[in-house]
Coordinates of C-alpha atoms in Angstrom, one line a residue:
M1 CA 60.5 68.2 120.3
E2 CA 57.7 65.7 119.4
Y3 CA 55.7 64.4 122.4
P4 CA 56.0 60.6 122.8
K5 CA 53.1 58.8 121.0
R6 CA 52.9 56.2 123.9
L7 CA 52.2 59.0 126.4
E8 CA 49.5 60.3 124.1
E9 CA 47.9 56.9 123.9
I10 CA 48.0 56.5 127.7
E11 CA 46.4 59.9 128.1
R12 CA 43.6 59.0 125.8
E13 CA 43.1 55.7 127.6
I14 CA 42.8 57.4 130.9
D15 CA 40.3 59.9 129.5
K16 CA 38.2 57.1 128.1
V17 CA 38.1 55.2 131.4
Y18 CA 37.2 58.4 133.3
E19 CA 34.3 59.2 131.1
C20 CA 32.6 55.9 131.8
S21 CA 29.9 56.4 134.4
P22 CA 26.3 55.1 134.7
L23 CA 25.3 58.8 135.3
T24 CA 26.0 59.6 131.6
K25 CA 22.8 57.7 130.7
L26 CA 20.8 60.3 132.6
P27 CA 19.6 63.6 131.1
F28 CA 22.2 66.4 131.7
P29 CA 20.1 68.5 134.1
Q30 CA 19.7 65.3 136.3
I31 CA 23.4 64.7 136.2
A32 CA 24.1 68.3 137.2
W33 CA 21.5 68.2 140.0
S34 CA 23.0 65.0 141.4
M35 CA 26.6 66.2 141.3
L36 CA 25.8 69.7 142.6
S37 CA 23.6 68.3 145.4
L38 CA 26.4 66.0 146.5
V39 CA 28.9 68.9 146.6
E40 CA 26.4 71.0 148.6
Q41 CA 26.1 68.2 151.1
L42 CA 29.9 68.0 151.4
Y43 CA 30.1 71.8 151.9
Y44 CA 27.4 71.7 154.5
Q45 CA 29.2 69.0 156.4
N46 CA 32.5 71.0 156.4
S47 CA 31.0 74.4 157.1
V48 CA 28.1 73.6 159.5
I49 CA 28.2 70.1 161.0
S50 CA 32.0 69.8 161.5
P51 CA 33.3 73.3 160.7
M52 CA 36.7 73.6 159.1
S53 CA 38.9 76.7 159.6
D54 CA 38.6 79.4 157.0
E55 CA 41.9 78.4 155.4
Q56 CA 40.9 74.7 155.3
L57 CA 37.4 75.6 153.9
E58 CA 39.0 77.7 151.1
V59 CA 41.4 74.9 150.1
F60 CA 38.5 72.4 150.2
G61 CA 36.3 74.7 148.1
D62 CA 39.0 75.2 145.5
S63 CA 39.6 71.5 145.3
I64 CA 36.0 70.4 145.0
I65 CA 35.2 73.1 142.4
N66 CA 38.1 71.9 140.3
S67 CA 37.0 68.2 140.6
L68 CA 33.4 69.1 139.7
C69 CA 34.4 70.6 136.4
Y70 CA 35.2 67.2 134.7
P71 CA 32.0 65.1 135.3
L72 CA 29.7 67.9 134.3
R73 CA 31.7 68.6 131.2
V74 CA 31.5 64.9 130.2
G75 CA 27.9 64.7 131.1
Y76 CA 27.0 67.8 129.0
K77 CA 28.9 66.5 125.9
N78 CA 27.5 63.0 126.0
N79 CA 23.9 63.7 126.8
L80 CA 21.9 66.9 125.9
K81 CA 18.5 65.4 126.8
N82 CA 16.6 67.7 129.1
N83 CA 14.7 66.3 132.1
F84 CA 15.0 66.9 135.8
A85 CA 13.4 65.6 139.0
R86 CA 14.1 66.4 142.6
V87 CA 14.7 62.8 144.0
Y88 CA 17.0 61.1 146.4
D89 CA 18.0 58.0 144.6
D90 CA 20.5 55.7 146.3
N91 CA 22.1 54.6 143.0
Q92 CA 22.5 58.2 141.8
V93 CA 24.0 59.3 145.1
S94 CA 26.4 56.3 145.0
Q95 CA 27.3 56.9 141.4
S96 CA 27.9 60.7 142.0
I97 CA 30.2 59.9 144.9
T98 CA 32.2 57.4 142.8
W99 CA 32.5 59.9 139.9
L100 CA 33.6 62.7 142.2
D101 CA 36.2 60.4 143.8
K102 CA 37.4 59.4 140.4
S103 CA 37.6 63.1 139.5
A104 CA 39.9 63.7 142.4
N105 CA 42.4 61.3 140.8
Y106 CA 41.7 62.2 137.2
K107 CA 42.4 66.0 137.8
H108 CA 46.0 65.1 138.9
F109 CA 46.6 63.2 135.6
C110 CA 45.2 66.3 133.9
Y111 CA 48.2 68.2 135.5
I112 CA 50.8 65.5 134.8
F113 CA 50.5 65.3 131.1
P114 CA 50.6 69.1 130.3
L115 CA 53.5 69.5 132.6
S116 CA 55.3 66.6 130.8
R117 CA 54.5 68.2 127.4
K118 CA 56.1 71.5 128.7
G119 CA 59.2 69.7 129.9
W120 CA 58.6 70.6 133.5
L121 CA 58.0 67.0 134.5
N122 CA 60.1 64.0 133.4
L123 CA 57.6 61.2 132.7
N124 CA 58.6 57.6 132.2
V125 CA 56.3 54.6 131.5
N126 CA 56.6 51.4 133.4
E127 CA 54.6 49.2 131.1
E128 CA 54.8 46.0 133.2
Q129 CA 53.3 47.7 136.4
K130 CA 51.2 50.3 134.5
I131 CA 52.9 53.1 136.4
L132 CA 53.7 56.6 135.2
E133 CA 56.9 57.5 137.0
H134 CA 58.2 61.0 137.3
D135 CA 61.0 62.9 139.0
G136 CA 58.7 64.4 141.7
L137 CA 58.9 67.8 143.2
E138 CA 61.6 69.3 145.3
K139 CA 60.9 70.9 148.7
E140 CA 61.8 74.3 147.2
S141 CA 59.3 73.8 144.4
I142 CA 56.4 73.1 146.8
E143 CA 57.3 76.2 148.8
Y144 CA 56.7 78.3 145.7
E145 CA 53.3 76.6 145.1
A146 CA 52.3 77.0 148.8
Y147 CA 53.0 80.8 148.4
Y148 CA 50.7 81.0 145.4
R149 CA 47.9 78.8 146.8
L150 CA 48.0 79.6 150.6
T151 CA 48.9 83.3 150.7
Q152 CA 45.5 85.0 150.7
K153 CA 44.1 86.0 147.4
R154 CA 43.1 89.4 148.7
D155 CA 44.5 91.8 151.2
P156 CA 43.0 90.6 154.6
K157 CA 42.2 94.2 155.6
F158 CA 39.5 94.1 152.9
E159 CA 37.9 90.8 154.1
S160 CA 34.9 90.4 156.3
S161 CA 32.8 87.5 157.6
L162 CA 29.2 86.7 157.1
D163 CA 26.9 86.7 160.1
S164 CA 23.6 84.9 159.3
N165 CA 22.0 86.3 162.5
N166 CA 21.5 89.7 160.8
V167 CA 18.7 88.3 158.6
A168 CA 17.6 85.2 160.4
E169 CA 14.3 86.5 161.8
L170 CA 13.0 88.0 158.5
L171 CA 14.2 84.9 156.6
K172 CA 12.2 82.7 158.8
K173 CA 9.1 84.7 158.0
K174 CA 9.8 84.6 154.2
S175 CA 10.6 80.9 153.9
K176 CA 8.6 77.7 154.5
L177 CA 8.8 73.9 154.2
D178 CA 6.2 72.7 151.7
K179 CA 6.0 68.8 151.5
G180 CA 9.6 68.5 152.5
V181 CA 10.8 71.2 150.0
V182 CA 12.2 74.5 151.1
K183 CA 10.7 77.6 149.5
V184 CA 12.0 81.2 150.0
D185 CA 10.0 84.3 149.0
F186 CA 12.7 86.7 147.9
D187 CA 10.5 89.8 148.1
A188 CA 11.6 93.4 148.2
D189 CA 12.0 93.5 152.0
L190 CA 14.1 90.4 152.2
L191 CA 16.3 91.4 149.2
F192 CA 16.9 94.8 150.7
L193 CA 18.0 93.3 154.0
L194 CA 20.3 90.7 152.3
L195 CA 21.9 93.4 150.1
K196 CA 22.3 95.8 153.0
N197 CA 24.1 93.1 155.2
Y198 CA 26.0 91.0 152.7
G199 CA 26.2 93.1 149.5
P200 CA 29.4 94.9 150.7
H201 CA 31.1 91.6 151.5
F202 CA 30.7 90.3 148.0
E203 CA 31.2 93.6 146.3
K204 CA 34.7 93.8 147.8
R205 CA 35.7 90.8 145.7
H206 CA 35.0 92.7 142.5
L207 CA 38.1 94.7 141.8
L208 CA 38.1 95.4 138.1
P209 CA 37.2 98.9 136.7
S210 CA 33.5 99.5 136.7
D211 CA 33.7 101.4 133.4
W212 CA 34.7 98.3 131.4
N213 CA 32.2 97.7 128.7
F214 CA 31.7 94.5 126.7
S215 CA 29.5 93.9 123.7
A216 CA 26.3 92.9 125.5
F217 CA 26.6 94.6 128.9
S218 CA 29.0 96.5 131.2
L219 CA 31.1 95.0 133.9
L220 CA 29.2 97.1 136.4
Q221 CA 26.0 95.5 135.3
F222 CA 27.5 92.1 135.5
R223 CA 28.8 92.9 139.0
K224 CA 25.3 94.1 140.2
V225 CA 23.6 91.0 138.9
F226 CA 26.2 88.5 140.2
T227 CA 26.3 90.2 143.7
L228 CA 22.5 89.9 143.9
L229 CA 22.8 86.2 143.0
Q230 CA 25.4 85.8 145.7
V231 CA 23.3 87.4 148.5
M232 CA 20.2 85.4 147.4
S233 CA 22.3 82.2 147.5
F234 CA 23.5 83.0 151.0
G235 CA 19.9 83.6 152.0
W236 CA 19.0 80.1 150.5
H237 CA 21.9 78.6 152.5
I238 CA 20.6 80.1 155.7
A239 CA 17.1 78.8 155.0
I240 CA 18.5 75.3 154.6
R241 CA 20.3 75.6 158.0
H242 CA 17.0 76.8 159.6
F243 CA 14.8 73.9 158.4
N244 CA 17.4 71.1 158.8
Y245 CA 16.6 70.6 162.4
D246 CA 18.0 67.1 162.7
R247 CA 21.1 67.9 160.5
S248 CA 20.0 65.3 157.9
P249 CA 22.4 64.8 155.0
Q250 CA 19.4 63.7 152.9
F251 CA 17.5 66.9 153.6
V252 CA 20.6 68.9 152.5
Y253 CA 20.9 66.8 149.3
L254 CA 17.2 67.3 148.4
N255 CA 17.0 71.0 149.2
S256 CA 20.4 72.7 148.9
I257 CA 20.1 73.4 145.2
W258 CA 18.0 76.5 144.5
V259 CA 15.7 75.6 141.7
A260 CA 14.8 79.1 140.5
K261 CA 12.1 79.9 138.1
K262 CA 13.5 82.0 135.3
K263 CA 11.0 84.7 134.8
P264 CA 10.5 85.6 138.5
L265 CA 14.3 85.6 139.0
I266 CA 14.9 87.9 136.0
D267 CA 12.1 90.2 137.3
Q268 CA 13.6 90.3 140.8
I269 CA 17.1 91.0 139.6
A270 CA 15.9 93.7 137.1
F271 CA 13.8 95.4 139.8
N272 CA 16.5 95.4 142.5
T273 CA 19.5 96.3 140.2
K274 CA 17.6 98.8 138.0
I275 CA 19.0 97.0 135.0
G276 CA 16.7 96.2 132.0
K277 CA 15.2 92.7 131.9
G278 CA 16.8 92.1 128.4
T279 CA 20.3 92.9 129.8
V280 CA 19.7 90.7 132.9
Q281 CA 18.6 87.9 130.6
R282 CA 21.8 88.3 128.5
I283 CA 24.0 88.2 131.6
L284 CA 22.3 85.1 132.9
D285 CA 22.6 83.5 129.4
Y286 CA 26.4 84.2 129.4
I287 CA 26.9 82.4 132.8
T288 CA 24.6 79.4 131.9
F289 CA 26.6 76.2 131.5
G290 CA 27.5 75.5 127.8
N291 CA 26.0 78.7 126.4
Q292 CA 27.8 81.0 124.0
G293 CA 29.3 78.1 122.0
I294 CA 31.8 77.2 124.7
N295 CA 33.5 73.9 123.7
N296 CA 34.7 72.8 127.1
P297 CA 32.3 74.4 129.6
D298 CA 33.4 74.8 133.3
I299 CA 30.8 74.9 136.0
A300 CA 32.9 77.5 137.9
I301 CA 32.8 79.8 134.9
Q302 CA 29.2 79.2 133.9
P303 CA 27.5 78.2 137.2
L304 CA 23.9 78.3 136.2
V305 CA 22.3 75.1 134.8
D306 CA 19.3 75.5 132.5
T307 CA 16.8 72.6 133.0
K308 CA 15.0 73.6 129.8
Q309 CA 11.8 73.5 131.9
G310 CA 11.7 77.2 132.8
T311 CA 14.1 76.9 135.8
Y312 CA 17.8 77.3 136.6
L313 CA 19.6 75.0 139.0
I314 CA 21.7 77.2 141.2
S315 CA 24.3 75.9 143.7
P316 CA 24.8 78.4 146.5
F317 CA 28.2 76.9 147.3
L318 CA 29.4 77.6 143.8
I319 CA 27.8 81.1 143.5
M320 CA 29.2 82.2 146.8
N321 CA 32.7 80.8 146.4
V322 CA 33.7 81.4 142.8
N323 CA 35.8 84.3 141.7
A324 CA 33.1 85.9 139.5
E325 CA 35.2 88.6 137.8
R326 CA 38.1 86.3 137.1
N327 CA 35.7 83.7 135.7
F328 CA 33.9 86.2 133.5
C329 CA 37.2 87.3 132.0
V330 CA 38.0 83.6 131.2
L331 CA 34.6 83.4 129.6
A332 CA 35.0 86.6 127.6
N333 CA 38.3 85.5 126.4
Q334 CA 36.6 82.4 124.8
I335 CA 33.8 84.3 123.1
Q336 CA 34.8 85.7 119.7
N337 CA 33.0 89.1 119.9
E338 CA 34.3 89.7 123.5
K339 CA 37.9 88.5 123.0
N340 CA 39.2 91.6 121.3
I341 CA 37.4 93.9 123.8
Y342 CA 39.0 92.1 126.7
A343 CA 42.5 92.2 125.2
S344 CA 42.2 96.0 124.9
L345 CA 41.2 96.3 128.6
V346 CA 44.1 94.3 130.0
N347 CA 46.7 97.1 129.4
Q348 CA 44.4 99.6 131.1
K349 CA 44.2 97.3 134.2
E350 CA 48.0 97.2 134.5
E351 CA 48.0 101.0 134.5
N352 CA 45.3 101.0 137.2
I353 CA 47.5 98.7 139.3
R354 CA 50.4 101.2 139.1
S355 CA 48.1 104.0 140.2
Y356 CA 46.7 101.8 143.0
M357 CA 50.3 101.0 144.2
I358 CA 51.3 104.7 144.2
S359 CA 48.1 105.6 146.2
E360 CA 48.7 102.9 148.7
L361 CA 52.3 104.2 149.4
N362 CA 51.5 107.9 149.4
G363 CA 52.8 109.8 152.4
M364 CA 55.8 107.6 152.8
Q365 CA 58.3 110.0 151.2
F366 CA 58.9 107.8 148.1
D367 CA 59.5 109.1 144.6
F368 CA 57.7 107.2 141.8
K369 CA 58.9 107.0 138.2
H370 CA 57.9 105.0 135.1
G371 CA 58.6 105.2 131.4
K372 CA 60.4 103.7 128.4
I373 CA 64.1 102.9 128.3
D374 CA 66.2 101.0 125.8
G375 CA 64.4 97.8 124.8
T376 CA 61.8 97.7 127.6
D377 CA 59.6 99.7 130.0
V378 CA 59.9 100.6 133.6
D379 CA 56.3 99.9 134.9
L380 CA 56.9 101.4 138.3
A381 CA 60.1 102.5 140.2
I382 CA 59.6 103.0 144.0
I383 CA 62.6 105.2 145.1
D384 CA 63.7 106.0 148.6
R385 CA 66.2 108.8 148.1
N386 CA 67.1 109.0 151.8
I387 CA 68.7 105.5 151.8
K388 CA 69.4 105.4 148.0
K389 CA 67.3 102.4 147.2
C390 CA 65.3 101.8 144.1
L391 CA 62.8 99.0 143.7
I392 CA 61.6 98.3 140.2
A393 CA 58.2 96.6 140.0
E394 CA 57.3 95.0 136.6
I395 CA 53.5 94.8 136.8
K396 CA 51.6 91.8 135.5
W397 CA 47.8 91.4 135.5
F398 CA 45.8 88.6 133.9
I399 CA 42.9 86.3 134.8
E400 CA 44.0 83.9 137.6
P401 CA 44.5 80.4 136.1
A402 CA 42.5 77.4 137.2
E403 CA 43.4 74.6 134.9
I404 CA 46.9 73.5 134.2
R405 CA 46.9 74.7 130.6
E406 CA 46.1 78.2 131.9
I407 CA 48.9 77.9 134.5
V408 CA 51.4 77.1 131.7
D409 CA 50.2 80.0 129.6
R410 CA 50.2 82.5 132.5
T411 CA 53.7 81.3 133.6
C412 CA 54.9 82.1 130.1
E413 CA 53.4 85.6 130.4
L414 CA 55.2 86.1 133.7
Q415 CA 58.4 85.0 132.1
K416 CA 58.2 88.2 130.0
G417 CA 58.1 90.2 133.2
V418 CA 61.1 88.4 134.5
T419 CA 63.0 89.1 131.3
Q420 CA 62.1 92.8 131.5
A421 CA 63.3 92.9 135.1
Q422 CA 66.6 91.3 134.2
K423 CA 67.1 93.7 131.3
I424 CA 66.6 96.7 133.7
E425 CA 69.1 95.3 136.2
L426 CA 71.6 94.7 133.4
Q427 CA 71.2 98.3 132.2
F428 CA 71.7 99.6 135.7
N429 CA 74.9 97.5 136.1
N430 CA 76.1 99.0 132.7
K431 CA 75.3 102.5 134.0
N432 CA 72.8 103.1 131.2
K433 CA 72.3 106.9 130.9
R434 CA 68.7 106.7 129.8
L435 CA 67.8 104.6 132.8
F436 CA 69.7 106.9 135.2
D437 CA 68.0 110.0 133.7
L438 CA 64.5 108.5 133.9
L439 CA 64.9 107.5 137.5
N440 CA 67.1 110.4 138.5
I441 CA 69.6 108.1 140.2
D442 CA 73.3 107.2 139.8
D443 CA 75.4 104.1 140.5
S444 CA 75.6 105.0 144.2
Y445 CA 72.0 103.7 144.5
E446 CA 71.1 100.0 145.1
L447 CA 68.6 98.8 142.5
M448 CA 66.5 95.6 142.6
A449 CA 63.9 94.6 140.0
I450 CA 61.0 92.2 140.7
V451 CA 57.7 91.1 139.2
C452 CA 54.5 92.1 140.9
S453 CA 51.4 90.0 140.0
E454 CA 47.9 90.8 141.0
N455 CA 47.2 87.1 141.7
F456 CA 49.2 84.3 140.1
T457 CA 52.9 84.1 140.7
G458 CA 53.8 81.3 138.3
H459 CA 54.9 77.7 138.2
H460 CA 58.0 76.9 140.3
E461 CA 60.2 76.6 137.2
L462 CA 59.9 80.3 136.7
Q463 CA 60.3 81.2 140.4
R464 CA 63.8 79.7 140.4
S465 CA 65.1 82.7 138.6
N466 CA 66.9 85.4 140.6
V467 CA 63.9 87.7 140.1
P468 CA 61.3 87.4 142.9
I469 CA 57.6 87.2 141.8
I470 CA 55.3 88.5 144.5
K471 CA 51.6 89.4 144.9
V472 CA 50.9 93.1 144.7
W473 CA 49.0 93.4 148.0
H474 CA 51.7 91.4 149.8
L475 CA 54.5 93.7 148.7
L476 CA 52.6 96.8 149.6
S477 CA 51.6 95.4 153.0
E478 CA 55.3 94.6 153.8
I479 CA 56.5 98.0 152.7
R480 CA 53.9 99.7 154.9
S481 CA 54.8 97.5 157.9
K482 CA 58.5 98.3 157.5
N483 CA 57.6 102.0 156.9
G484 CA 59.9 102.1 153.8
L485 CA 62.3 100.0 151.7
L486 CA 64.8 99.4 154.6
G487 CA 64.9 95.6 154.9
I488 CA 62.7 95.0 151.9
F489 CA 65.5 94.0 149.5
E490 CA 66.8 91.4 152.0
W491 CA 63.2 90.1 152.6
L492 CA 62.8 89.5 148.9
K493 CA 66.3 88.2 148.1
E494 CA 66.3 85.7 150.9
G495 CA 62.8 84.4 149.9
A496 CA 61.3 85.3 153.3
Y497 CA 58.2 86.5 151.5
L498 CA 57.5 82.9 150.6
K499 CA 56.8 82.0 154.2
T500 CA 53.0 81.7 154.4
S501 CA 51.2 82.4 157.7
T502 CA 49.2 79.3 157.0
K503 CA 50.9 76.1 158.3
Y504 CA 50.7 73.2 156.0
N505 CA 51.9 69.6 155.4
V506 CA 52.9 68.2 152.1
Q507 CA 51.1 64.9 151.5
H508 CA 52.2 62.5 148.8
F509 CA 49.7 59.9 147.6
D510 CA 49.0 57.3 145.0
I511 CA 46.6 58.1 142.1
Q512 CA 44.9 55.7 139.7
V513 CA 42.4 55.9 136.9
G514 CA 41.6 52.5 135.3
S515 CA 44.8 50.4 135.3
W516 CA 47.2 53.4 135.2
K517 CA 48.8 54.6 138.4
S518 CA 51.1 57.4 139.4
K519 CA 52.0 59.5 142.5
W520 CA 51.1 63.1 143.2
Y521 CA 51.0 65.5 146.1
G522 CA 48.8 67.9 148.0
L523 CA 49.1 70.7 150.5
K524 CA 47.1 70.0 153.7
V525 CA 46.4 73.0 156.0
Q526 CA 47.3 72.3 159.6
I527 CA 44.7 72.8 162.3
E528 CA 45.8 75.3 164.9
S529 CA 45.6 73.7 168.4

């Protein structure tokens, strides 16, 4: 069905209005420095001055990173001049705030139009009042989104906190304030202590196989380089806290971006990771904004900014909070000579998840089966022969989506898993001999088929099927807590798994870019009293 031309016209009009900012007249490195400095200031306010809870800070971080994508993309396309100065300019600060605020509205329109194209949102145009009216979201729909967004991304048992006290004394000796500018000497002693104390925290976030090899470097090499950048960024963040005696927002704005000289940085990384300088340079090139011919660069995916003056602009907030592996996979999937390599590795990852699930449930007297049947595969069957229950897990792994177009694409991929699960349940109901032989069961068993996803669980349109979609770690944790499958089927069928431990409110609000208005919603984490 052809998309209405009027909606296309309105979408272009909104894009054009959003892209108008006085900042676009500045060289791109200056735009990047202004926007990143503002975001660092906001992060400092919410993590140091008036600390949010961990859950609130994570939601804030995700939201601000998503908003930051748009102005930097526009600034990069419109202005490739290279010049940069560390200044506190009231006009630049004000213009950065205005553009970031506009981004908060614009990103919602960037959701509305793709959802409308997909047919998941009915959009009507009120020409007289310049309002895009839609049918809203049901309470059930928001519950599904809350599960995806607010259920922790990783198993909490693998998470740890960062204690700055472990390196505070040495960091004080290795840093100084020179004419109001913070400088940190990341020498061998300081890097050793940073890696020792914080390396394991960041390394736990890297879950893909270490033996994956891309054309220019291995995933293990990428992991080592990025982890070192993360611990150095945390060191920089600690130094800002140490020197900001009077908690000045202006001080944070001027100093929070780490302006790193390229050659010394490459030398430091190469020495501490034992990776050749050429390989380190290639890795940094890949994660530099706009490199590798990326048409629509995203600062979360390519978080380094090249000033073209021998330095990188590095935002500690970004480096510490992005999902580095996920973002590298997004990047690899956009680079021609990496795309095919990445595609061949995805199937291997799903096999690894099956092995991981089996290892996590070992010792619980389960029988595990997998294999081909008529028209589909059984990715993993978890069978409790004592109570005659068989749980079929269709496994899906892909890079976690960030933008709405990715959400639509990944939801379509999850739909394939739902279809497979439904086929298996149908074959069970039809007493399919091949299925019974593979699983060594009969019709006296109770069978349930679900989809297990490593991260994303799909748009709510998909979740309305009778096939639950659940995060892998969440399912395993619940099976361990119940010490078997007893009660698991009911927990899944009744949707009890959707109840997040994080309390939240649904907030509906007006959005506007230019003359066009609409309504959207957000999930606000409640503060525990």
